[in-house]
């Protein structure tokens, strides 16, 4: 690359998929992790944004209450300016960037200014929403082609004219109408006037692929009344044609145990991926509001002690999944050879931390029957003779020092080894607005620090608005105490202090509600 070119970043026009955050492509996800800036729209799943590494700048250009989205010319300028400053930019767009996404306009603007760009396709909502409704776009028995079209009025000069009357005459295919809520009546009239059978099956899909997806089944002659009665709102699309009938047989999404439940997750996003996905697969709508994030913060002098440790009896104590991850990363940097870990016995506070170890191929020698730091220290001293042993206590900056104190009291030599620190996450005004508009039914706290972060992000009044109607689910008694210190009432507490037990609790709660 020439030196000049080094100073220009690349703009990646990336499709985020239709709404379910798991439907972003692998390439898109890699670019999101590697880029400098993400410029994103209204319909982008929150989870993709909150999971970005801390260093990635986020610029929202979608609609906000009382404000329009950033006009296209300003947006183009923004992309060019960022790339001109040497930033690699992900321009994240709903669905696919080249399907009703104005991606080509942005690409042209960049091309004219010699700014490098790439296009990363996404799953367009027309295909995805249909699939999540059990509707194939084509089927060799009933539909041999599929047409994506806009229901927007051509008069607004945003789109060229759709040949409705001509499409009405075409048989044996599927029409997928985007942006069609407002003009539904006019467009249906044109199809009917053009000769399409009033009995043609139609399905309206609102918020396709999201946990809140709704579908409306009708015929062409009924769809306007039914969509109006159901108050179908954007983002919605309509699938017209015999293929829509498959919904009756192939609907696979409805009736999940946590359907209609909005669950707020305050856990750090980098550890919450599985929890988000588990909740979603049970049908819950996930409100991803991490209140804390973590960052590597190695204690160099403690590491140099660990590096040269000579003791015969050695223990490593882990009390969080983060501790495991950051410790192993730093071990590789400082010590290098994982085989040297064979000199250590390993204690883990609970099953979550033990499975984190397991993922890297390490088995914990000891896990206490109750997952708290106090019990860990107590039971470890009961089960093992650790007098004279050297214990490396792996920790974050906020961990308590019970382990250190208790183990020292029985004659162990303890090396506190900080490997990470905790940062507060401040919610944006847009994120808060969304929360007030659709407050959670359940709020999950997996640690005291996430409860502190929740309280720090909201004023008393705002806290009331968010939590007044919500059931608060805590991972265990220590976290519950901290939650209650903020004036919030804990209604559910996991018997075993881990996330699977919290999900069990949630399932029982939702069952008891539906039985009542
Ligand atoms: N580029 C996007 C489309 C943007 S136009 C894509 O490829 O999907 C916006 C329109 O897309 C909305 O008016 C609606 O018709 C449709 N749409 C986007 N997301 C949707 C969703 N989750 N469910 C149903 N329709 C959706």
Short mmCIF file of C-alpha atoms and ligand atoms in Angstrom, two decimals:
data_model
loop_
_atom_site.label_atom_id
_atom_site.label_comp_id
_atom_site.label_asym_id
_atom_site.label_seq_id
_atom_site.Cartn_x
_atom_site.Cartn_y
_atom_site.Cartn_z
CA UNK A 1 0.00 0.00 0.00
CA UNK A 2 1.24 3.52 -0.73
CA UNK A 3 1.92 5.75 2.30
CA UNK A 4 -1.02 8.03 1.36
CA UNK A 5 -3.38 5.11 1.19
CA UNK A 6 -2.35 4.04 4.65
CA UNK A 7 -4.10 7.12 5.94
CA UNK A 8 -7.45 6.26 4.45
CA UNK A 9 -9.74 3.80 6.15
CA UNK A 10 -12.13 1.43 4.45
CA UNK A 11 -15.90 1.63 4.72
CA UNK A 12 -17.62 -1.74 5.02
CA UNK A 13 -21.31 -1.67 4.13
CA UNK A 14 -22.43 -4.53 6.33
CA UNK A 15 -25.85 -6.16 6.52
CA UNK A 16 -26.86 -6.75 10.13
CA UNK A 17 -29.64 -9.17 9.24
CA UNK A 18 -33.33 -8.79 10.00
CA UNK A 19 -33.46 -8.42 13.80
CA UNK A 20 -32.42 -11.64 15.50
CA UNK A 21 -28.83 -10.69 16.40
CA UNK A 22 -27.65 -14.24 15.72
CA UNK A 23 -28.46 -13.71 12.05
CA UNK A 24 -25.51 -11.44 11.32
CA UNK A 25 -22.87 -13.09 9.11
CA UNK A 26 -19.55 -14.37 10.41
CA UNK A 27 -17.78 -11.81 8.24
CA UNK A 28 -19.95 -9.02 9.57
CA UNK A 29 -19.23 -10.07 13.12
CA UNK A 30 -15.49 -10.20 12.51
CA UNK A 31 -15.52 -6.69 11.03
CA UNK A 32 -17.53 -5.41 13.99
CA UNK A 33 -14.82 -6.66 16.32
CA UNK A 34 -11.98 -5.26 14.23
CA UNK A 35 -13.21 -1.86 13.04
CA UNK A 36 -12.68 1.57 14.61
CA UNK A 37 -16.17 3.01 14.22
CA UNK A 38 -19.67 1.62 13.71
CA UNK A 39 -22.30 3.85 12.11
CA UNK A 40 -25.70 2.25 12.64
CA UNK A 41 -29.41 2.66 12.00
CA UNK A 42 -32.67 2.40 13.82
CA UNK A 43 -33.44 -1.30 13.31
CA UNK A 44 -30.05 -2.71 14.27
CA UNK A 45 -30.29 -5.24 17.11
CA UNK A 46 -29.00 -3.69 20.36
CA UNK A 47 -27.02 -6.78 21.18
CA UNK A 48 -24.70 -6.21 18.23
CA UNK A 49 -23.91 -2.74 19.54
CA UNK A 50 -23.51 -3.47 23.25
CA UNK A 51 -21.21 -6.38 22.46
CA UNK A 52 -18.73 -4.17 20.58
CA UNK A 53 -15.28 -3.93 22.13
CA UNK A 54 -14.96 -0.87 24.37
CA UNK A 55 -12.55 0.88 21.99
CA UNK A 56 -14.98 0.86 19.06
CA UNK A 57 -16.77 4.17 18.60
CA UNK A 58 -20.53 3.93 18.04
CA UNK A 59 -22.44 6.51 16.03
CA UNK A 60 -26.21 6.23 15.87
CA UNK A 61 -27.76 7.85 12.80
CA UNK A 62 -31.31 6.51 13.06
CA UNK A 63 -34.51 8.13 14.20
CA UNK A 64 -34.79 9.44 17.73
CA UNK A 65 -37.86 10.74 19.52
CA UNK A 66 -38.57 14.14 18.03
CA UNK A 67 -35.70 13.87 15.55
CA UNK A 68 -35.41 12.44 12.07
CA UNK A 69 -32.55 10.22 11.11
CA UNK A 70 -29.43 11.89 9.79
CA UNK A 71 -30.15 13.00 6.18
CA UNK A 72 -28.46 10.85 3.54
CA UNK A 73 -26.07 13.57 2.32
CA UNK A 74 -24.85 14.24 5.86
CA UNK A 75 -24.47 10.52 6.42
CA UNK A 76 -22.40 10.15 3.26
CA UNK A 77 -20.18 13.02 4.40
CA UNK A 78 -19.77 11.42 7.80
CA UNK A 79 -18.64 8.11 6.29
CA UNK A 80 -16.17 9.88 4.00
CA UNK A 81 -14.82 12.00 6.84
CA UNK A 82 -14.28 9.04 9.15
CA UNK A 83 -12.53 7.03 6.45
CA UNK A 84 -10.51 10.13 5.52
CA UNK A 85 -9.31 10.27 9.13
CA UNK A 86 -7.92 6.78 8.66
CA UNK A 87 -10.71 4.92 10.44
CA UNK A 88 -12.05 1.60 9.31
CA UNK A 89 -15.78 2.07 9.38
CA UNK A 90 -18.56 -0.49 9.57
CA UNK A 91 -21.69 1.06 8.14
CA UNK A 92 -24.19 -1.33 9.69
CA UNK A 93 -27.54 -1.54 7.94
CA UNK A 94 -30.68 -3.56 8.64
CA UNK A 95 -31.14 -6.74 6.59
CA UNK A 96 -29.06 -6.54 3.43
CA UNK A 97 -27.40 -3.24 2.46
CA UNK A 98 -28.39 -3.58 -1.20
CA UNK A 99 -32.03 -4.54 -0.68
CA UNK A 100 -34.02 -1.34 -0.10
CA UNK A 101 -31.06 -0.17 1.96
CA UNK A 102 -29.61 2.74 -0.06
CA UNK A 103 -26.32 0.88 0.07
CA UNK A 104 -25.57 1.63 -3.56
CA UNK A 105 -25.96 5.38 -2.98
CA UNK A 106 -23.45 5.28 -0.15
CA UNK A 107 -21.06 3.12 -2.17
CA UNK A 108 -21.26 5.52 -5.13
CA UNK A 109 -20.50 8.53 -2.97
CA UNK A 110 -17.41 6.75 -1.59
CA UNK A 111 -16.33 5.54 -4.99
CA UNK A 112 -16.48 9.12 -6.35
CA UNK A 113 -14.07 10.18 -3.60
CA UNK A 114 -11.69 7.23 -4.03
CA UNK A 115 -12.54 5.88 -0.62
CA UNK A 116 -12.19 2.11 -0.50
CA UNK A 117 -15.35 0.22 0.37
CA UNK A 118 -16.59 -3.34 0.58
CA UNK A 119 -20.11 -4.74 0.71
CA UNK A 120 -20.95 -7.53 3.14
CA UNK A 121 -24.39 -8.93 2.34
CA UNK A 122 -26.87 -9.62 5.10
CA UNK A 123 -29.95 -11.76 5.37
CA UNK A 124 -32.72 -9.62 4.04
CA UNK A 125 -35.85 -9.35 6.17
CA UNK A 126 -38.09 -10.59 3.36
CA UNK A 127 -36.47 -14.01 3.37
CA UNK A 128 -35.81 -14.17 7.07
CA UNK A 129 -39.19 -13.02 8.37
CA UNK A 130 -40.86 -15.46 6.00
CA UNK A 131 -38.62 -18.30 7.18
CA UNK A 132 -39.34 -17.50 10.85
CA UNK A 133 -43.04 -17.64 9.99
CA UNK A 134 -42.65 -21.04 8.34
CA UNK A 135 -43.12 -19.59 4.85
CA UNK A 136 -40.78 -20.58 2.00
CA UNK A 137 -40.07 -17.90 -0.61
CA UNK A 138 -40.38 -20.49 -3.35
CA UNK A 139 -41.67 -24.02 -3.44
CA UNK A 140 -41.60 -26.15 -6.56
CA UNK A 141 -45.24 -27.12 -6.09
CA UNK A 142 -46.72 -23.64 -5.76
CA UNK A 143 -44.19 -20.87 -6.40
CA UNK A 144 -41.44 -20.74 -9.01
CA UNK A 145 -40.13 -17.23 -8.39
CA UNK A 146 -40.00 -14.57 -5.73
CA UNK A 147 -40.19 -10.80 -6.15
CA UNK A 148 -39.07 -8.28 -3.52
CA UNK A 149 -40.91 -5.00 -3.95
CA UNK A 150 -41.54 -1.78 -2.11
CA UNK A 151 -45.02 -0.76 -1.01
CA UNK A 152 -43.87 2.86 -0.71
CA UNK A 153 -45.56 5.42 -2.91
CA UNK A 154 -43.63 6.23 -6.03
CA UNK A 155 -44.97 9.80 -5.89
CA UNK A 156 -42.61 10.53 -3.03
CA UNK A 157 -39.96 10.06 -5.72
CA UNK A 158 -38.06 7.70 -3.48
CA UNK A 159 -38.75 4.70 -5.62
CA UNK A 160 -39.57 3.98 -9.22
CA UNK A 161 -43.03 2.67 -9.96
CA UNK A 162 -44.01 -0.89 -9.10
CA UNK A 163 -46.04 -2.50 -11.93
CA UNK A 164 -48.81 -3.73 -9.58
CA UNK A 165 -51.33 -4.56 -12.31
CA UNK A 166 -48.73 -6.54 -14.20
CA UNK A 167 -47.61 -8.40 -11.06
CA UNK A 168 -51.27 -9.17 -10.35
CA UNK A 169 -51.45 -11.17 -13.54
CA UNK A 170 -48.28 -13.14 -12.93
CA UNK A 171 -49.20 -16.50 -11.43
CA UNK A 172 -47.32 -19.16 -9.48
CA UNK A 173 -44.92 -16.85 -7.69
CA UNK A 174 -44.41 -15.09 -4.34
CA UNK A 175 -44.49 -11.32 -3.81
CA UNK A 176 -42.74 -9.94 -0.74
CA UNK A 177 -43.75 -6.37 -0.05
CA UNK A 178 -41.41 -4.23 2.06
CA UNK A 179 -42.44 -0.88 3.56
CA UNK A 180 -46.04 -1.68 2.82
CA UNK A 181 -48.05 -0.83 5.94
CA UNK A 182 -49.06 2.70 5.05
CA UNK A 183 -50.05 2.02 1.46
CA UNK A 184 -51.49 -1.45 2.04
CA UNK A 185 -55.02 -0.55 0.97
CA UNK A 186 -53.96 1.13 -2.27
CA UNK A 187 -51.59 -1.65 -3.20
CA UNK A 188 -54.08 -4.42 -2.48
CA UNK A 189 -56.69 -2.59 -4.53
CA UNK A 190 -54.28 -2.40 -7.44
CA UNK A 191 -53.53 -6.12 -7.22
CA UNK A 192 -57.26 -6.94 -7.10
CA UNK A 193 -58.01 -4.53 -9.96
CA UNK A 194 -55.19 -6.12 -11.91
CA UNK A 195 -56.90 -9.50 -11.66
CA UNK A 196 -55.23 -11.25 -8.73
CA UNK A 197 -57.62 -13.68 -7.02
CA UNK A 198 -59.15 -12.29 -3.82
CA UNK A 199 -58.51 -15.72 -2.27
CA UNK A 200 -54.73 -15.49 -2.71
CA UNK A 201 -53.13 -16.28 0.65
CA UNK A 202 -51.32 -13.36 2.35
CA UNK A 203 -49.36 -13.21 5.54
CA UNK A 204 -48.36 -9.99 7.30
CA UNK A 205 -45.25 -10.30 9.45
CA UNK A 206 -44.42 -7.63 12.02
CA UNK A 207 -40.97 -7.48 13.65
CA UNK A 208 -39.94 -10.66 11.86
CA UNK A 209 -37.28 -12.87 13.54
CA UNK A 210 -37.46 -10.83 16.74
CA UNK A 211 -38.92 -12.39 19.89
CA UNK A 212 -41.87 -10.07 19.44
CA UNK A 213 -42.64 -11.30 15.92
CA UNK A 214 -46.37 -11.23 15.08
CA UNK A 215 -48.06 -12.74 12.07
CA UNK A 216 -51.43 -12.14 10.47
CA UNK A 217 -52.95 -14.74 8.24
CA UNK A 218 -55.46 -13.65 5.64
CA UNK A 219 -56.52 -13.71 2.03
CA UNK A 220 -55.90 -10.79 -0.29
CA UNK A 221 -59.45 -9.57 0.17
CA UNK A 222 -59.21 -9.74 3.99
CA UNK A 223 -55.69 -8.48 4.66
CA UNK A 224 -56.47 -4.75 4.87
CA UNK A 225 -59.19 -5.21 7.50
CA UNK A 226 -57.19 -7.78 9.45
CA UNK A 227 -53.98 -5.71 9.46
CA UNK A 228 -55.93 -2.64 10.59
CA UNK A 229 -57.72 -4.58 13.35
CA UNK A 230 -54.44 -6.01 14.58
CA UNK A 231 -52.81 -2.57 14.34
CA UNK A 232 -49.90 -3.96 12.37
CA UNK A 233 -47.00 -1.49 12.54
CA UNK A 234 -43.64 -1.11 10.80
CA UNK A 235 -41.30 -2.87 10.50
CA UNK A 236 -43.63 -5.26 8.76
CA UNK A 237 -43.81 -6.95 5.44
CA UNK A 238 -46.39 -8.90 3.48
CA UNK A 239 -45.94 -12.19 1.69
CA UNK A 240 -48.48 -12.69 -1.08
CA UNK A 241 -48.98 -15.99 -2.87
CA UNK A 242 -49.73 -19.68 -2.33
CA UNK A 243 -46.46 -20.14 -0.40
CA UNK A 244 -47.93 -18.06 2.46
CA UNK A 245 -50.25 -20.97 3.22
CA UNK A 246 -47.35 -22.99 4.59
CA UNK A 247 -47.46 -20.87 7.73
CA UNK A 248 -50.38 -22.93 9.04
CA UNK A 249 -48.34 -26.13 8.87
CA UNK A 250 -44.79 -24.95 9.36
CA UNK A 251 -44.99 -22.23 12.00
CA UNK A 252 -42.22 -23.24 14.40
CA UNK A 253 -41.73 -20.08 16.41
CA UNK A 254 -44.95 -19.60 18.38
CA UNK A 255 -45.75 -20.92 21.82
CA UNK A 256 -42.33 -20.83 23.47
CA UNK A 257 -42.25 -20.84 27.27
CA UNK A 258 -41.00 -17.26 27.68
CA UNK A 259 -42.94 -15.71 24.77
CA UNK A 260 -44.17 -12.20 25.52
CA UNK A 261 -41.64 -11.74 28.30
CA UNK A 262 -39.16 -8.86 28.12
CA UNK A 263 -36.09 -9.79 30.12
CA UNK A 264 -33.48 -7.19 30.93
CA UNK A 265 -29.95 -8.55 31.22
CA UNK A 266 -27.44 -6.37 33.06
CA UNK A 267 -24.52 -8.77 32.81
CA UNK A 268 -21.40 -7.60 30.94
CA UNK A 269 -22.03 -8.15 27.24
CA UNK A 270 -18.81 -10.06 26.64
CA UNK A 271 -20.03 -12.75 29.05
CA UNK A 272 -23.69 -12.62 28.20
CA UNK A 273 -23.73 -14.03 24.66
CA UNK A 274 -24.93 -17.49 25.70
CA UNK A 275 -27.45 -16.10 28.14
CA UNK A 276 -28.91 -13.79 25.48
CA UNK A 277 -29.16 -16.70 23.04
CA UNK A 278 -30.67 -19.09 25.63
CA UNK A 279 -33.31 -16.57 26.64
CA UNK A 280 -34.15 -15.85 23.03
CA UNK A 281 -34.49 -19.51 22.14
CA UNK A 282 -37.00 -19.81 24.99
CA UNK A 283 -38.96 -17.03 23.33
CA UNK A 284 -38.03 -14.09 25.57
CA UNK A 285 -37.28 -10.65 24.24
CA UNK A 286 -33.84 -9.74 25.53
CA UNK A 287 -33.15 -6.18 26.64
CA UNK A 288 -29.36 -6.06 26.60
CA UNK A 289 -28.32 -3.37 29.09
CA UNK A 290 -24.88 -4.21 30.39
CA UNK A 291 -23.97 -1.96 33.31
CA UNK A 292 -20.35 -2.94 33.50
CA UNK A 293 -17.61 -3.99 31.13
CA UNK A 294 -14.22 -5.46 31.88
CA UNK A 295 -10.77 -4.75 30.58
CA UNK A 296 -7.41 -6.48 31.07
CA UNK A 297 -5.45 -4.83 33.86
CA UNK A 298 -2.53 -7.06 34.79
CA UNK A 299 -0.74 -6.44 38.08
CA UNK A 300 2.83 -6.60 36.77
CA UNK A 301 4.56 -7.01 40.10
CA UNK A 302 2.22 -9.81 41.19
CA UNK A 303 2.81 -11.48 37.84
CA UNK A 304 6.56 -11.38 38.28
CA UNK A 305 6.10 -13.19 41.62
CA UNK A 306 3.87 -15.76 39.98
CA UNK A 307 6.32 -16.25 37.16
CA UNK A 308 9.14 -17.19 39.51
CA UNK A 309 7.07 -19.12 42.03
CA UNK A 310 8.97 -22.04 43.50
CA UNK A 311 6.64 -23.40 46.21
CA UNK A 312 5.87 -27.13 46.27
CA UNK A 313 2.18 -26.86 47.07
CA UNK A 314 0.47 -24.34 44.78
CA UNK A 315 -3.13 -23.37 44.27
CA UNK A 316 -4.91 -21.17 41.78
CA UNK A 317 -8.21 -19.75 42.99
CA UNK A 318 -10.74 -18.47 40.45
CA UNK A 319 -13.91 -16.69 41.44
CA UNK A 320 -15.18 -15.51 38.04
CA UNK A 321 -15.29 -16.49 34.40
CA UNK A 322 -13.53 -13.24 33.57
CA UNK A 323 -10.75 -14.17 35.95
CA UNK A 324 -10.21 -17.40 34.02
CA UNK A 325 -10.16 -15.71 30.63
CA UNK A 326 -7.87 -12.81 31.51
CA UNK A 327 -5.58 -15.02 33.61
CA UNK A 328 -4.98 -17.45 30.76
CA UNK A 329 -4.40 -14.66 28.23
CA UNK A 330 -1.86 -13.06 30.54
CA UNK A 331 -0.23 -16.37 31.48
CA UNK A 332 0.45 -16.91 27.81
CA UNK A 333 2.06 -13.47 27.54
CA UNK A 334 4.07 -13.60 30.75
CA UNK A 335 4.93 -17.27 31.25
CA UNK A 336 4.14 -18.69 27.83
CA UNK A 337 4.01 -22.42 28.51
CA UNK A 338 0.64 -23.77 29.68
CA UNK A 339 2.24 -27.04 30.79
CA UNK A 340 3.65 -25.19 33.80
CA UNK A 341 0.09 -24.84 35.08
CA UNK A 342 0.33 -28.55 35.85
CA UNK A 343 2.18 -27.57 39.06
CA UNK A 344 -1.02 -26.00 40.42
CA UNK A 345 -4.19 -27.31 41.96
CA UNK A 346 -7.25 -25.32 40.91
CA UNK A 347 -10.19 -24.08 42.99
CA UNK A 348 -13.27 -22.57 41.39
CA UNK A 349 -16.04 -20.67 43.16
CA UNK A 350 -18.91 -22.32 41.29
CA UNK A 351 -20.02 -24.25 38.27
CA UNK A 352 -19.99 -21.22 35.90
CA UNK A 353 -16.33 -20.55 36.62
CA UNK A 354 -15.58 -24.28 36.49
CA UNK A 355 -17.15 -24.57 33.05
CA UNK A 356 -15.12 -21.57 31.87
CA UNK A 357 -12.02 -23.50 32.98
CA UNK A 358 -13.37 -26.60 31.30
CA UNK A 359 -13.71 -24.76 28.00
CA UNK A 360 -9.96 -24.21 28.04
CA UNK A 361 -9.32 -27.82 29.03
CA UNK A 362 -8.71 -27.33 32.77
CA UNK A 363 -10.50 -29.31 35.46
CA UNK A 364 -11.12 -27.70 38.85
CA UNK A 365 -9.82 -29.79 41.76
CA UNK A 366 -12.22 -28.13 44.12
CA UNK A 367 -15.64 -26.45 43.82
CA UNK A 368 -17.47 -25.58 47.09
CA UNK A 369 -21.07 -26.71 47.61
CA UNK A 370 -22.21 -23.06 47.86
CA UNK A 371 -20.95 -20.59 45.27
CA UNK A 372 -19.68 -17.66 47.36
CA UNK A 373 -16.15 -16.46 48.04
CA UNK A 374 -16.66 -16.94 51.80
CA UNK A 375 -17.73 -20.58 51.36
CA UNK A 376 -14.93 -21.18 48.90
CA UNK A 377 -12.34 -20.03 51.42
CA UNK A 378 -14.00 -21.88 54.30
CA UNK A 379 -14.53 -25.19 52.56
CA UNK A 380 -11.12 -25.12 50.92
CA UNK A 381 -9.45 -24.89 54.32
CA UNK A 382 -11.67 -27.73 55.60
CA UNK A 383 -11.06 -30.09 52.70
CA UNK A 384 -7.35 -29.49 52.11
CA UNK A 385 -4.38 -28.86 54.29
CA UNK A 386 -3.23 -25.64 52.80
CA UNK A 387 -1.01 -24.48 55.60
CA UNK A 388 2.31 -23.63 53.96
CA UNK A 389 0.81 -23.71 50.47
CA UNK A 390 1.09 -20.79 48.09
CA UNK A 391 -2.25 -19.62 46.77
CA UNK A 392 -2.55 -17.37 43.73
CA UNK A 393 -5.87 -15.63 44.14
CA UNK A 394 -6.92 -14.50 40.63
CA UNK A 395 -9.17 -11.45 40.85
CA UNK A 396 -10.67 -8.33 39.36
CA UNK A 397 -10.29 -4.94 41.02
CA UNK A 398 -13.66 -5.15 42.76
CA UNK A 399 -13.43 -8.64 44.25
CA UNK A 400 -13.67 -8.90 48.04
CA UNK A 401 -10.65 -10.08 50.04
CA UNK A 402 -12.34 -12.87 52.00
CA UNK A 403 -10.34 -15.56 50.26
CA UNK A 404 -7.06 -13.80 50.96
CA UNK A 405 -7.89 -13.20 54.63
CA UNK A 406 -9.20 -16.66 55.42
CA UNK A 407 -6.40 -18.52 53.70
CA UNK A 408 -3.72 -16.37 55.32
CA UNK A 409 -5.31 -17.07 58.69
CA UNK A 410 -4.62 -20.78 58.27
CA UNK A 411 -1.01 -20.20 57.30
CA UNK A 412 -1.12 -20.13 53.48
CA UNK A 413 0.96 -17.64 51.58
CA UNK A 414 -1.44 -15.72 49.34
CA UNK A 415 -0.54 -13.83 46.16
CA UNK A 416 -3.44 -11.59 45.11
CA UNK A 417 -3.18 -11.40 41.32
CA UNK A 418 -5.32 -8.76 39.68
CA UNK A 419 -5.89 -9.56 36.00
CA UNK A 420 -8.78 -7.30 35.06
CA UNK A 421 -10.66 -4.23 36.09
CA UNK A 422 -14.29 -3.28 35.86
CA UNK A 423 -15.53 -0.24 33.97
CA UNK A 424 -18.91 1.37 34.32
CA UNK A 425 -21.06 1.47 31.19
CA UNK A 426 -23.15 4.59 30.73
CA UNK A 427 -26.39 3.99 28.82
CA UNK A 428 -27.06 6.40 25.98
CA UNK A 429 -30.15 8.60 25.93
CA UNK A 430 -31.50 6.54 23.02
CA UNK A 431 -31.06 3.32 24.98
CA UNK A 432 -32.81 4.77 28.01
CA UNK A 433 -35.68 6.07 25.94
CA UNK A 434 -36.26 2.58 24.55
CA UNK A 435 -36.28 1.17 28.05
CA UNK A 436 -38.89 3.62 29.29
CA UNK A 437 -41.08 2.97 26.28
CA UNK A 438 -41.05 -0.81 26.75
CA UNK A 439 -39.96 -1.52 30.32
CA UNK A 440 -38.87 -5.03 31.25
CA UNK A 441 -41.10 -7.69 32.82
CA UNK A 442 -38.06 -9.24 34.47
CA UNK A 443 -34.67 -7.77 35.42
CA UNK A 444 -31.80 -10.21 35.91
CA UNK A 445 -28.87 -9.35 38.14
CA UNK A 446 -25.97 -11.78 38.03
CA UNK A 447 -23.71 -9.78 40.35
CA UNK A 448 -23.76 -6.98 42.87
CA UNK A 449 -21.69 -4.74 40.62
CA UNK A 450 -24.26 -5.01 37.83
CA UNK A 451 -26.92 -3.89 40.32
CA UNK A 452 -24.72 -0.95 41.33
CA UNK A 453 -24.31 -0.10 37.65
CA UNK A 454 -28.07 -0.27 37.10
CA UNK A 455 -28.65 2.17 39.94
CA UNK A 456 -25.89 4.50 38.71
CA UNK A 457 -27.46 4.73 35.26
CA UNK A 458 -30.92 5.83 36.42
CA UNK A 459 -32.25 8.58 38.62
CA UNK A 460 -34.67 7.56 41.42
CA UNK A 461 -37.58 8.53 39.26
CA UNK A 462 -36.26 6.65 36.23
CA UNK A 463 -35.52 3.60 38.35
CA UNK A 464 -39.13 3.61 39.45
CA UNK A 465 -40.31 3.77 35.84
CA UNK A 466 -38.15 0.86 34.78
CA UNK A 467 -38.46 -1.40 37.80
CA UNK A 468 -41.91 -0.63 39.27
CA UNK A 469 -43.69 -3.40 37.42
CA UNK A 470 -40.71 -5.68 36.98
CA UNK A 471 -39.90 -8.91 38.75
CA UNK A 472 -36.30 -8.82 39.95
CA UNK A 473 -34.34 -12.04 39.66
CA UNK A 474 -31.07 -12.30 41.58
CA UNK A 475 -28.33 -14.90 41.31
CA UNK A 476 -27.96 -15.28 45.09
CA UNK A 477 -28.15 -13.73 48.56
CA UNK A 478 -25.05 -11.50 48.33
CA UNK A 479 -26.25 -9.96 45.07
CA UNK A 480 -29.78 -9.66 46.54
CA UNK A 481 -28.45 -7.60 49.44
CA UNK A 482 -26.78 -5.16 47.08
CA UNK A 483 -29.92 -4.95 44.91
CA UNK A 484 -31.99 -4.18 47.99
CA UNK A 485 -29.52 -1.55 49.15
CA UNK A 486 -30.70 0.39 46.09
CA UNK A 487 -34.30 0.26 47.23
CA UNK A 488 -35.32 -2.49 44.79
CA UNK A 489 -37.28 -5.57 45.84
CA UNK A 490 -35.92 -8.99 44.92
CA UNK A 491 -38.77 -11.36 44.02
CA UNK A 492 -36.86 -14.36 42.75
CA UNK A 493 -33.51 -15.77 43.79
CA UNK A 494 -31.72 -18.69 42.17
CA UNK A 495 -31.33 -21.70 44.48
CA UNK A 496 -27.97 -22.56 43.01
CA UNK A 497 -26.01 -19.42 42.35
CA UNK A 498 -25.51 -19.80 38.65
CA UNK A 499 -27.12 -18.77 35.39
CA UNK A 500 -28.79 -22.07 34.45
CA UNK A 501 -30.49 -21.97 37.88
CA UNK A 502 -31.67 -18.42 37.14
CA UNK A 503 -33.19 -19.60 33.86
CA UNK A 504 -34.91 -22.47 35.71
CA UNK A 505 -36.31 -19.93 38.14
CA UNK A 506 -37.58 -17.83 35.25
CA UNK A 507 -39.26 -20.81 33.61
CA UNK A 508 -40.99 -21.75 36.86
CA UNK A 509 -42.10 -18.19 37.34
CA UNK A 510 -43.55 -17.96 33.84
CA UNK A 511 -45.33 -21.29 34.30
CA UNK A 512 -46.85 -20.21 37.62
CA UNK A 513 -48.07 -17.04 35.94
CA UNK A 514 -49.76 -18.88 33.11
CA UNK A 515 -51.35 -21.38 35.50
CA UNK A 516 -52.91 -18.61 37.56
N1 LIG B 1 -32.32 -3.50 3.91
C1 LIG B 1 -33.45 -4.02 4.64
C2 LIG B 1 -34.75 -3.36 4.25
C3 LIG B 1 -34.83 -1.92 4.65
S1 LIG B 1 -36.33 -1.16 4.20
C4 LIG B 1 -33.51 -5.53 4.42
O1 LIG B 1 -32.79 -6.08 3.59
O2 LIG B 1 -34.28 -6.18 5.12
C5 LIG B 1 -37.27 -1.29 5.67
C6 LIG B 1 -38.38 -2.29 5.52
O3 LIG B 1 -37.85 -3.58 5.65
C7 LIG B 1 -39.46 -2.19 6.56
O4 LIG B 1 -40.41 -1.22 6.21
C8 LIG B 1 -40.06 -3.57 6.49
O5 LIG B 1 -40.92 -3.72 5.42
C9 LIG B 1 -38.83 -4.40 6.23
N2 LIG B 1 -38.29 -4.96 7.47
C10 LIG B 1 -37.09 -4.72 8.02
N3 LIG B 1 -36.92 -5.47 9.10
C11 LIG B 1 -38.03 -6.20 9.26
C12 LIG B 1 -38.47 -7.17 10.20
N4 LIG B 1 -37.70 -7.55 11.21
N5 LIG B 1 -39.69 -7.72 10.03
C13 LIG B 1 -40.48 -7.36 9.01
N6 LIG B 1 -40.13 -6.45 8.10
C14 LIG B 1 -38.92 -5.88 8.22
#
